[in-house]
mmCIF file of C-alpha atoms in Angstrom:
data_model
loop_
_atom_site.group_PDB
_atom_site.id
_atom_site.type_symbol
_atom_site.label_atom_id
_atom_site.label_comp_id
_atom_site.label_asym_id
_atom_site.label_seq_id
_atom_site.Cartn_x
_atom_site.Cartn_y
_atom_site.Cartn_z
ATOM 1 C CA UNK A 95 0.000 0.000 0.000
ATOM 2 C CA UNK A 96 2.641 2.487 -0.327
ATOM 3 C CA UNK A 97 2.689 4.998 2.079
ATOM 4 C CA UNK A 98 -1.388 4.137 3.477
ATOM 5 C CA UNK A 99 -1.271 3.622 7.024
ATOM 6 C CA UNK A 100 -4.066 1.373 7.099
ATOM 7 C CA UNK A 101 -6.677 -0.382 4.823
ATOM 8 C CA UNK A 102 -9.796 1.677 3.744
ATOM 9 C CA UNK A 103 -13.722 -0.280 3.848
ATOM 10 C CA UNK A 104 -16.848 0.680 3.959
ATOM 11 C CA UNK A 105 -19.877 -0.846 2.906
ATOM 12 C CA UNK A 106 -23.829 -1.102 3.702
ATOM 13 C CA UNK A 107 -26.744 -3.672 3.473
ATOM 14 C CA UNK A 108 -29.424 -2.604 1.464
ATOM 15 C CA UNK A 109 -33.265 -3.756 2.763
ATOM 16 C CA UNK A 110 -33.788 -6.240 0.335
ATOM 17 C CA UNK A 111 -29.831 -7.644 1.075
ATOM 18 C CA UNK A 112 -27.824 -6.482 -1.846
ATOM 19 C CA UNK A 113 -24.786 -4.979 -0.600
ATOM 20 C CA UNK A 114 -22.674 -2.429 -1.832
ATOM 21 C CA UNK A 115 -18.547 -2.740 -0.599
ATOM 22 C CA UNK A 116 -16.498 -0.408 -1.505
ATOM 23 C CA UNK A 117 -12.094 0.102 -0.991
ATOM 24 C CA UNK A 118 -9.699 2.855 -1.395
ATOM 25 C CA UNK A 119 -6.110 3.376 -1.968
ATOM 26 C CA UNK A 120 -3.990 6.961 -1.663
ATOM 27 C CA UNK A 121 -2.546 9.401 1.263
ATOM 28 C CA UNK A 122 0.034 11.406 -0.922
ATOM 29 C CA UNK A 123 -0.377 13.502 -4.103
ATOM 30 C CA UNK A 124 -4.032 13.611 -3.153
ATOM 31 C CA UNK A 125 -6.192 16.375 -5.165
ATOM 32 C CA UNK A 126 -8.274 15.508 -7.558
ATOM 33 C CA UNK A 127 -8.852 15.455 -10.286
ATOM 34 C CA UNK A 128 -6.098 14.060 -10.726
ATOM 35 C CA UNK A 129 -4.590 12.534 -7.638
ATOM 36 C CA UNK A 130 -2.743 9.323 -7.071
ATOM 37 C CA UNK A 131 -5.552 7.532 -5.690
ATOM 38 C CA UNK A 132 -7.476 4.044 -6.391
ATOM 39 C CA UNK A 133 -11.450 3.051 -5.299
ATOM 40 C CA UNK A 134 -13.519 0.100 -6.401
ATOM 41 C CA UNK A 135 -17.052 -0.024 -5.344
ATOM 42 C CA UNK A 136 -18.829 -3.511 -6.229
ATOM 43 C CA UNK A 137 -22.554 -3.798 -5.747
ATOM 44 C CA UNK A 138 -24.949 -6.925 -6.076
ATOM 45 C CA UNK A 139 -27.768 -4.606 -7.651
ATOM 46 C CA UNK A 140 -29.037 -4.378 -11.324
ATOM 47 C CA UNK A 141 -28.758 -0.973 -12.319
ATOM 48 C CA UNK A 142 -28.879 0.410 -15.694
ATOM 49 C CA UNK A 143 -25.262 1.535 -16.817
ATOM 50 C CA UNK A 144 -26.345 5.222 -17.466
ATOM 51 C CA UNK A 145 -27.702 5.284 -14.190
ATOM 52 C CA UNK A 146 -25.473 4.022 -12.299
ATOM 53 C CA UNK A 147 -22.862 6.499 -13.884
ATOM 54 C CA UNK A 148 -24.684 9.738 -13.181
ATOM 55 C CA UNK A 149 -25.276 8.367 -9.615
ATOM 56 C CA UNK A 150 -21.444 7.459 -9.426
ATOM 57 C CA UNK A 151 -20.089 10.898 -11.145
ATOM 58 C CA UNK A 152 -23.263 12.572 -8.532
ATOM 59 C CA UNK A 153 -21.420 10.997 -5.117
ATOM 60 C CA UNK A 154 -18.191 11.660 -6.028
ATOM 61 C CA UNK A 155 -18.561 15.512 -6.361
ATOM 62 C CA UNK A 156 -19.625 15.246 -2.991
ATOM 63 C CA UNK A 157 -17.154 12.843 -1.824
ATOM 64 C CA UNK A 158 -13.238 12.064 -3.483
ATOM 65 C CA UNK A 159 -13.631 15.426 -5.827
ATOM 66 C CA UNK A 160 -13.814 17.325 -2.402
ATOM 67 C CA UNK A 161 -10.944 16.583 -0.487
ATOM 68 C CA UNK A 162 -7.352 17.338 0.014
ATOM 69 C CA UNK A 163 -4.232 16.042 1.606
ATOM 70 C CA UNK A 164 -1.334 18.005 -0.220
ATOM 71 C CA UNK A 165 -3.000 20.134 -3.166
ATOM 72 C CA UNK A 166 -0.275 17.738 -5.557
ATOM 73 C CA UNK A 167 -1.743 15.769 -8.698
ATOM 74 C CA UNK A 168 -1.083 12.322 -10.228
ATOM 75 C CA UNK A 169 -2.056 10.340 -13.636
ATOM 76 C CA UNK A 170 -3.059 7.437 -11.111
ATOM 77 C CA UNK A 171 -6.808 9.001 -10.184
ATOM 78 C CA UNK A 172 -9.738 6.448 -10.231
ATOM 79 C CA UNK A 173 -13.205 5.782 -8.803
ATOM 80 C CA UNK A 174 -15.042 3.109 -10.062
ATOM 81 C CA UNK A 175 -18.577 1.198 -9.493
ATOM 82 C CA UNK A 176 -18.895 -2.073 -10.774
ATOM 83 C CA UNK A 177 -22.742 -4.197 -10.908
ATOM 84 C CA UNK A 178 -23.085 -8.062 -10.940
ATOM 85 C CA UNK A 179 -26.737 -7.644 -11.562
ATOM 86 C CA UNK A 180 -27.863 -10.175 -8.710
ATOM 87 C CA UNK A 181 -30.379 -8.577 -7.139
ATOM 88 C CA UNK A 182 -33.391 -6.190 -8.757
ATOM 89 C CA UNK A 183 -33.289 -2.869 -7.746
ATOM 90 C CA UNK A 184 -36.248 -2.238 -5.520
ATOM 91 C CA UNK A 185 -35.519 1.415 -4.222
ATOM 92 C CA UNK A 186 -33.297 3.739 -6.566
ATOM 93 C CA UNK A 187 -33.256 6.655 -3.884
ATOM 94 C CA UNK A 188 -31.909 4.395 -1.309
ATOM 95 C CA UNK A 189 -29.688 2.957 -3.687
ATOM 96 C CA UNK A 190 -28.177 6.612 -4.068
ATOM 97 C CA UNK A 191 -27.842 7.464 -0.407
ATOM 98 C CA UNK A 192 -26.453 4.197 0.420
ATOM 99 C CA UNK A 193 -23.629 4.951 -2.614
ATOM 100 C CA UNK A 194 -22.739 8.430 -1.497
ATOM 101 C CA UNK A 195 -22.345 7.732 2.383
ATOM 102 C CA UNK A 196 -19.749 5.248 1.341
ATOM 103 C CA UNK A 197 -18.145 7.495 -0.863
ATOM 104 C CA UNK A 198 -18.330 10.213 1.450
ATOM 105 C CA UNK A 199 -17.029 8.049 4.061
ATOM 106 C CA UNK A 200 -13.868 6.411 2.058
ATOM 107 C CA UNK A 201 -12.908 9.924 0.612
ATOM 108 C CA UNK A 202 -12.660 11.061 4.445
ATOM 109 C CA UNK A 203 -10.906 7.893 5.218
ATOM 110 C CA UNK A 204 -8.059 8.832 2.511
ATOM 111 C CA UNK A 205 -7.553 12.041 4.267
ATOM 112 C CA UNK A 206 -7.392 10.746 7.478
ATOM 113 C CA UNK A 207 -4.679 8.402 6.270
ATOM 114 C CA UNK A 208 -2.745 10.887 4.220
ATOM 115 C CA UNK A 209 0.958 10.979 4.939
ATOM 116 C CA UNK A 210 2.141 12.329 7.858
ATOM 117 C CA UNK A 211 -1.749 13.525 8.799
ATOM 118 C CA UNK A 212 -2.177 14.499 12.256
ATOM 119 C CA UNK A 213 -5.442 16.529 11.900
ATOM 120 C CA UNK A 214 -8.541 16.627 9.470
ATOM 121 C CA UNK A 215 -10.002 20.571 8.591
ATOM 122 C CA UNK A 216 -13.859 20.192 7.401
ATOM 123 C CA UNK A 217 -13.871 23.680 5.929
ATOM 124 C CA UNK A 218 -18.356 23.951 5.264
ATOM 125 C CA UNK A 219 -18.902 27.119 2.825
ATOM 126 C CA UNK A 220 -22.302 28.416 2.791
ATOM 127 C CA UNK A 221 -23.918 30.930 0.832
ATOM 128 C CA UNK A 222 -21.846 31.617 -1.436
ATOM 129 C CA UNK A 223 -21.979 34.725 -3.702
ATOM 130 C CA UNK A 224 -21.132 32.103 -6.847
ATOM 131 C CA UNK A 225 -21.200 28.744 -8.311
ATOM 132 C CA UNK A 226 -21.183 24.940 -6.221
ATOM 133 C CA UNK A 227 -17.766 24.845 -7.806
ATOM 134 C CA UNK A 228 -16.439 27.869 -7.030
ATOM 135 C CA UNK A 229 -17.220 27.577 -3.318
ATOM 136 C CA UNK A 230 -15.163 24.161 -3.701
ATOM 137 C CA UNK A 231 -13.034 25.763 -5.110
ATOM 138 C CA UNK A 232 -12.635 28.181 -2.331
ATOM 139 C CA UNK A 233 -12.719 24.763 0.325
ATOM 140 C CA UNK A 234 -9.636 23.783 -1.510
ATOM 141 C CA UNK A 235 -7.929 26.916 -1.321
ATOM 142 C CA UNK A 236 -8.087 27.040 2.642
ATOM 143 C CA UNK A 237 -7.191 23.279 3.216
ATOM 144 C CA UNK A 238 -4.363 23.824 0.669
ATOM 145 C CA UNK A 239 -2.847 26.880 2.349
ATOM 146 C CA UNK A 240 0.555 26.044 3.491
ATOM 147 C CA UNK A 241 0.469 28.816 6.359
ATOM 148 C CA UNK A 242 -2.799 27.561 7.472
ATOM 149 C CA UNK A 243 -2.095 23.877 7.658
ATOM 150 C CA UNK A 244 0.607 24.593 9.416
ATOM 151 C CA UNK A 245 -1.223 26.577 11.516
ATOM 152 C CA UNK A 246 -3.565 24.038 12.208
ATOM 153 C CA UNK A 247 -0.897 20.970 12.727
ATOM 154 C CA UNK A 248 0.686 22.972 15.868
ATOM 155 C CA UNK A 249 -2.876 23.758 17.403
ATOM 156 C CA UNK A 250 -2.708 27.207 16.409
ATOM 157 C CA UNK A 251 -5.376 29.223 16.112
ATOM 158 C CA UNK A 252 -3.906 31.816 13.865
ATOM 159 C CA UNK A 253 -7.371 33.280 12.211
ATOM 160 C CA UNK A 254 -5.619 35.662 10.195
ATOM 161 C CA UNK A 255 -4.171 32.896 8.193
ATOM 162 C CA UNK A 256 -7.259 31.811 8.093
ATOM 163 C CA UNK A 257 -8.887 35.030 6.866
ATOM 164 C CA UNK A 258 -5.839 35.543 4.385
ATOM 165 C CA UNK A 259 -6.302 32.385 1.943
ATOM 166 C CA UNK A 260 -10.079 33.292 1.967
ATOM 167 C CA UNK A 261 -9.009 36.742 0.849
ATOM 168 C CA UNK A 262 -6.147 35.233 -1.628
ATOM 169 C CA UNK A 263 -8.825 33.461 -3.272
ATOM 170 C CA UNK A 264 -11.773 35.877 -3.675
ATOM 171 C CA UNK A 265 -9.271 38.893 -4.455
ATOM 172 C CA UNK A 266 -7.614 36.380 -7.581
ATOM 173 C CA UNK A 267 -10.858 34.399 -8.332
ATOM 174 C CA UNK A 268 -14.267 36.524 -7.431
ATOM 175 C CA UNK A 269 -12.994 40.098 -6.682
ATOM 176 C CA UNK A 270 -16.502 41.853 -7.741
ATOM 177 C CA UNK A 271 -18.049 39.361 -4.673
ATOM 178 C CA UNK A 272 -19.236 41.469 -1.702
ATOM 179 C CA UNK A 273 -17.893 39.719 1.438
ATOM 180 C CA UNK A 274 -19.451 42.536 3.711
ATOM 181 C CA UNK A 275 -21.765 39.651 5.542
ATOM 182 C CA UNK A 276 -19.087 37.308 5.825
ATOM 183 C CA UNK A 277 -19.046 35.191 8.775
ATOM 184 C CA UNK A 278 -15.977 32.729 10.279
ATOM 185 C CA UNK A 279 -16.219 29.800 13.009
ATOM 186 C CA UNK A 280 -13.814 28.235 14.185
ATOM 187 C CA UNK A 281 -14.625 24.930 16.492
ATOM 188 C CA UNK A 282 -18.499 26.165 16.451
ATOM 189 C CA UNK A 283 -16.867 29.419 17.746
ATOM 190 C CA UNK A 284 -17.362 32.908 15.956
ATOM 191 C CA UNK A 285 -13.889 34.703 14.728
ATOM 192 C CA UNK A 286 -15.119 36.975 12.554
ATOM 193 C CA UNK A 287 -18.320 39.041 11.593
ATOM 194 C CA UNK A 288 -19.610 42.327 10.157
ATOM 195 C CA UNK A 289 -15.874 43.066 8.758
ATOM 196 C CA UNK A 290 -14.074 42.504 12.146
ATOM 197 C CA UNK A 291 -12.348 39.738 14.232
ATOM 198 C CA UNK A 292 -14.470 38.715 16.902
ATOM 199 C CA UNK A 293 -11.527 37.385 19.460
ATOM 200 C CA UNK A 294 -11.671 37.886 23.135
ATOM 201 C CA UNK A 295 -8.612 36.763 25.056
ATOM 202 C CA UNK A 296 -6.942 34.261 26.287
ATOM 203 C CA UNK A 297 -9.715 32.158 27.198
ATOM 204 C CA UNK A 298 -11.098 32.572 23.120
ATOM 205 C CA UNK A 299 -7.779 31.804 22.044
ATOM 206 C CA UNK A 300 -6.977 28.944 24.768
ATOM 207 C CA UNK A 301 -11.106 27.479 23.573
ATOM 208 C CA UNK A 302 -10.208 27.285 19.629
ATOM 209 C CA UNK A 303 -6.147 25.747 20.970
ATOM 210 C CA UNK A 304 -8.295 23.211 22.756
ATOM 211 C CA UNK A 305 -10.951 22.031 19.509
ATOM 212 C CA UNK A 306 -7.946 21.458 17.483
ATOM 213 C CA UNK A 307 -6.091 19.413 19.900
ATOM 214 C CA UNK A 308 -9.526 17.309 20.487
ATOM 215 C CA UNK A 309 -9.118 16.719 16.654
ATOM 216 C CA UNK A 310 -5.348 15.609 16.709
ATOM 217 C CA UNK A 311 -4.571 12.108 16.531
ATOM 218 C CA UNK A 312 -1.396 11.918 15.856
ATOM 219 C CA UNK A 313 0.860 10.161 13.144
ATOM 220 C CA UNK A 314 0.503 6.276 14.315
ATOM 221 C CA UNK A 315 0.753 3.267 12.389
ATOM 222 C CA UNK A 316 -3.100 2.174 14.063
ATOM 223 C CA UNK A 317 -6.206 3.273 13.113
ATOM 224 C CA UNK A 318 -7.170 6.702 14.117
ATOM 225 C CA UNK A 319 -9.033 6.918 17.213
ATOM 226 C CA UNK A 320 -11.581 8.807 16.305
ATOM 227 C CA UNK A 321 -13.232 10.722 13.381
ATOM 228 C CA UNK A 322 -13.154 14.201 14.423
ATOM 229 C CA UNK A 323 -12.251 17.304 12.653
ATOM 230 C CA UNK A 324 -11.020 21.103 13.163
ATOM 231 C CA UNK A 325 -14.479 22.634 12.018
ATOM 232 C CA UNK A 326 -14.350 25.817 9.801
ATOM 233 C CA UNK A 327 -17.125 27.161 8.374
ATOM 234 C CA UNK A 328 -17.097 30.458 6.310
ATOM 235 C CA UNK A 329 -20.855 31.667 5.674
ATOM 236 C CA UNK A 330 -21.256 34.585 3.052
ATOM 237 C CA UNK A 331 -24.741 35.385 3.709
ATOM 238 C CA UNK A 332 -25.263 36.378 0.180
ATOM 239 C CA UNK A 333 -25.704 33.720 -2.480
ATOM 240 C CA UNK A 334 -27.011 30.335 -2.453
ATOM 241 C CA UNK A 335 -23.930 27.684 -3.446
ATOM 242 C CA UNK A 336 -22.636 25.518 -0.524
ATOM 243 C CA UNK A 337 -19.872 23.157 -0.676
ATOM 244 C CA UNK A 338 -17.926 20.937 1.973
ATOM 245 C CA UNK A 339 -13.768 19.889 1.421
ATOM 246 C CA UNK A 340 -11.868 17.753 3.936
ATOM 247 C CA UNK A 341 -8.024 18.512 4.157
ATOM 248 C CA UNK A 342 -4.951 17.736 5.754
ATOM 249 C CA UNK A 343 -2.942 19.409 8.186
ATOM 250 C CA UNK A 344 1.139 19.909 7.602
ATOM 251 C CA UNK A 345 3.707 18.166 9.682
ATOM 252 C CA UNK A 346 6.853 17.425 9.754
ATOM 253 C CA UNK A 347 6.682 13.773 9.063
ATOM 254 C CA UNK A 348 4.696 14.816 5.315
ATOM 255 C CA UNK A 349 8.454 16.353 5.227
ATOM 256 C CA UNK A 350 9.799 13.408 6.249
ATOM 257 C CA UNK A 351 8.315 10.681 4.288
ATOM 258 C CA UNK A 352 8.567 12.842 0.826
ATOM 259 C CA UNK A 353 11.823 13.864 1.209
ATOM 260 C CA UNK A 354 13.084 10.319 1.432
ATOM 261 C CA UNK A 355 10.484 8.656 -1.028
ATOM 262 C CA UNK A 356 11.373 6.814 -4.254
ATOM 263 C CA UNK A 357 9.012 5.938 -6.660
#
């Protein structure tokens, strides 16, 4: 497995007992499209093979074309669904849920296990004053920021990092976009709002210190202990596109591992 820490599953039982199982591959060069990582998905359920690739290409905008571990590319970048046919298909809608929890749930996986990982950032933007992809677009940018993953691997709460890559992207990508209403959280916490940070102390600063510590699980071999993440959510209050990316922090074992890696 390369550099994977561990082996990624998931799977679910449908009501009428097909099954869909699904396994992934990849914690460096992770971005895609492309990235340098592998997932099968086998279901027992007849589908029709135009349906089942609009509900595959459907989960995985959601899912693997969300994430992040180190904003680097590869050739080696695939998701696919294969259908034995075995069992009828009873209930399309549950069908669809079913396949894009798992693929939600393996994407998160592969960040979780990216090289050298010690934290996950779930960076939620709502409202946004653009298109789905653009504010995916503008998840990426923050998870990718070198400063802020940094940042975010030493349990600092530096919100001006923070505030910087969201003003890096909408100053190079969407400068005509009012961000007047803009709203930050950090941890559930409110930085910033109505143009201003919203920080008070040392107790603020020791609160947002102590949600990305409860998300840190360090760099071991085992599975992660749990399946927490430093929560950011940046809420433009003007537009109607929402979007959700998982990242990676920065460490010095990423550093580590890629500066003594041969292919």
């Amino acid at each position: 497995m390369t550099t994977d820490r561990y082996p990624k599953v998931r799977s679910a039982t449908l009501r009428n007992g097909a099954r869909i199982v699904a396994i992934g591959k990849g914690a460096g060069m992770i971005e895609p499209n492309m990235a340098t990582m592998l997932s099968y998905i086998l279901t027992d359920v007849a589908i029709p093979k135009a349906n089942l690739q609009q509900m595959l290409s459907d989960a995985v905008e959601k899912s693997f074309n969300s994430i992040s571990v180190d904003g680097d590319e590869s050739t080696s970048d695939t998701v696919a669904l294969l259908a034995s046919n075995h069992f009828p298909l009873e209930d399309e809608n549950e069908f669809r849920q079913a396949l894009e929890k798992i693929c939600v749930g393996l994407a998160s996986d592969i960040v979780r296990n990216g090289e050298g990982t010690s934290h996950v950032m779930a960076v939620s933007i709502k409202n946004f004053p653009g298109t789905e992809k653009d504010a995916r677009a503008l998840g990426r940018h923050i998870v990718n920021s070198p400063l802020f993953k940094c940042a975010v691997n030493g349990n600092d709460p530096n919100t001006g990092r923070l505030a910087g890559a969201i003003g890096s992207f909408m100053g190079k990508f969407n400068r005509d976009a009012s961000v007047d209403k803009m709203s930050l959280t950090l941890g559930g916490r409110c930085i910033f709002t109505e143009g201003k940070f919203v920080l008070e102390g040392d107790e603020v600063e020791k609160e947002l210190s102590d949600h990305m510590k409860e998300a840190e699980y360090g760099d071991s071999t085992n599975y992660p202990p749990h399946q927490k993440c430093v929560e950011i959510e940046v809420d433009f209050n003007s537009g109607t596109s929402s979007a959700t990316v998982l990242g990676s922090d920065l460490s010095k074992e990423y550093v580590a591992i890629n500066a003594d890696y041969r292919s």
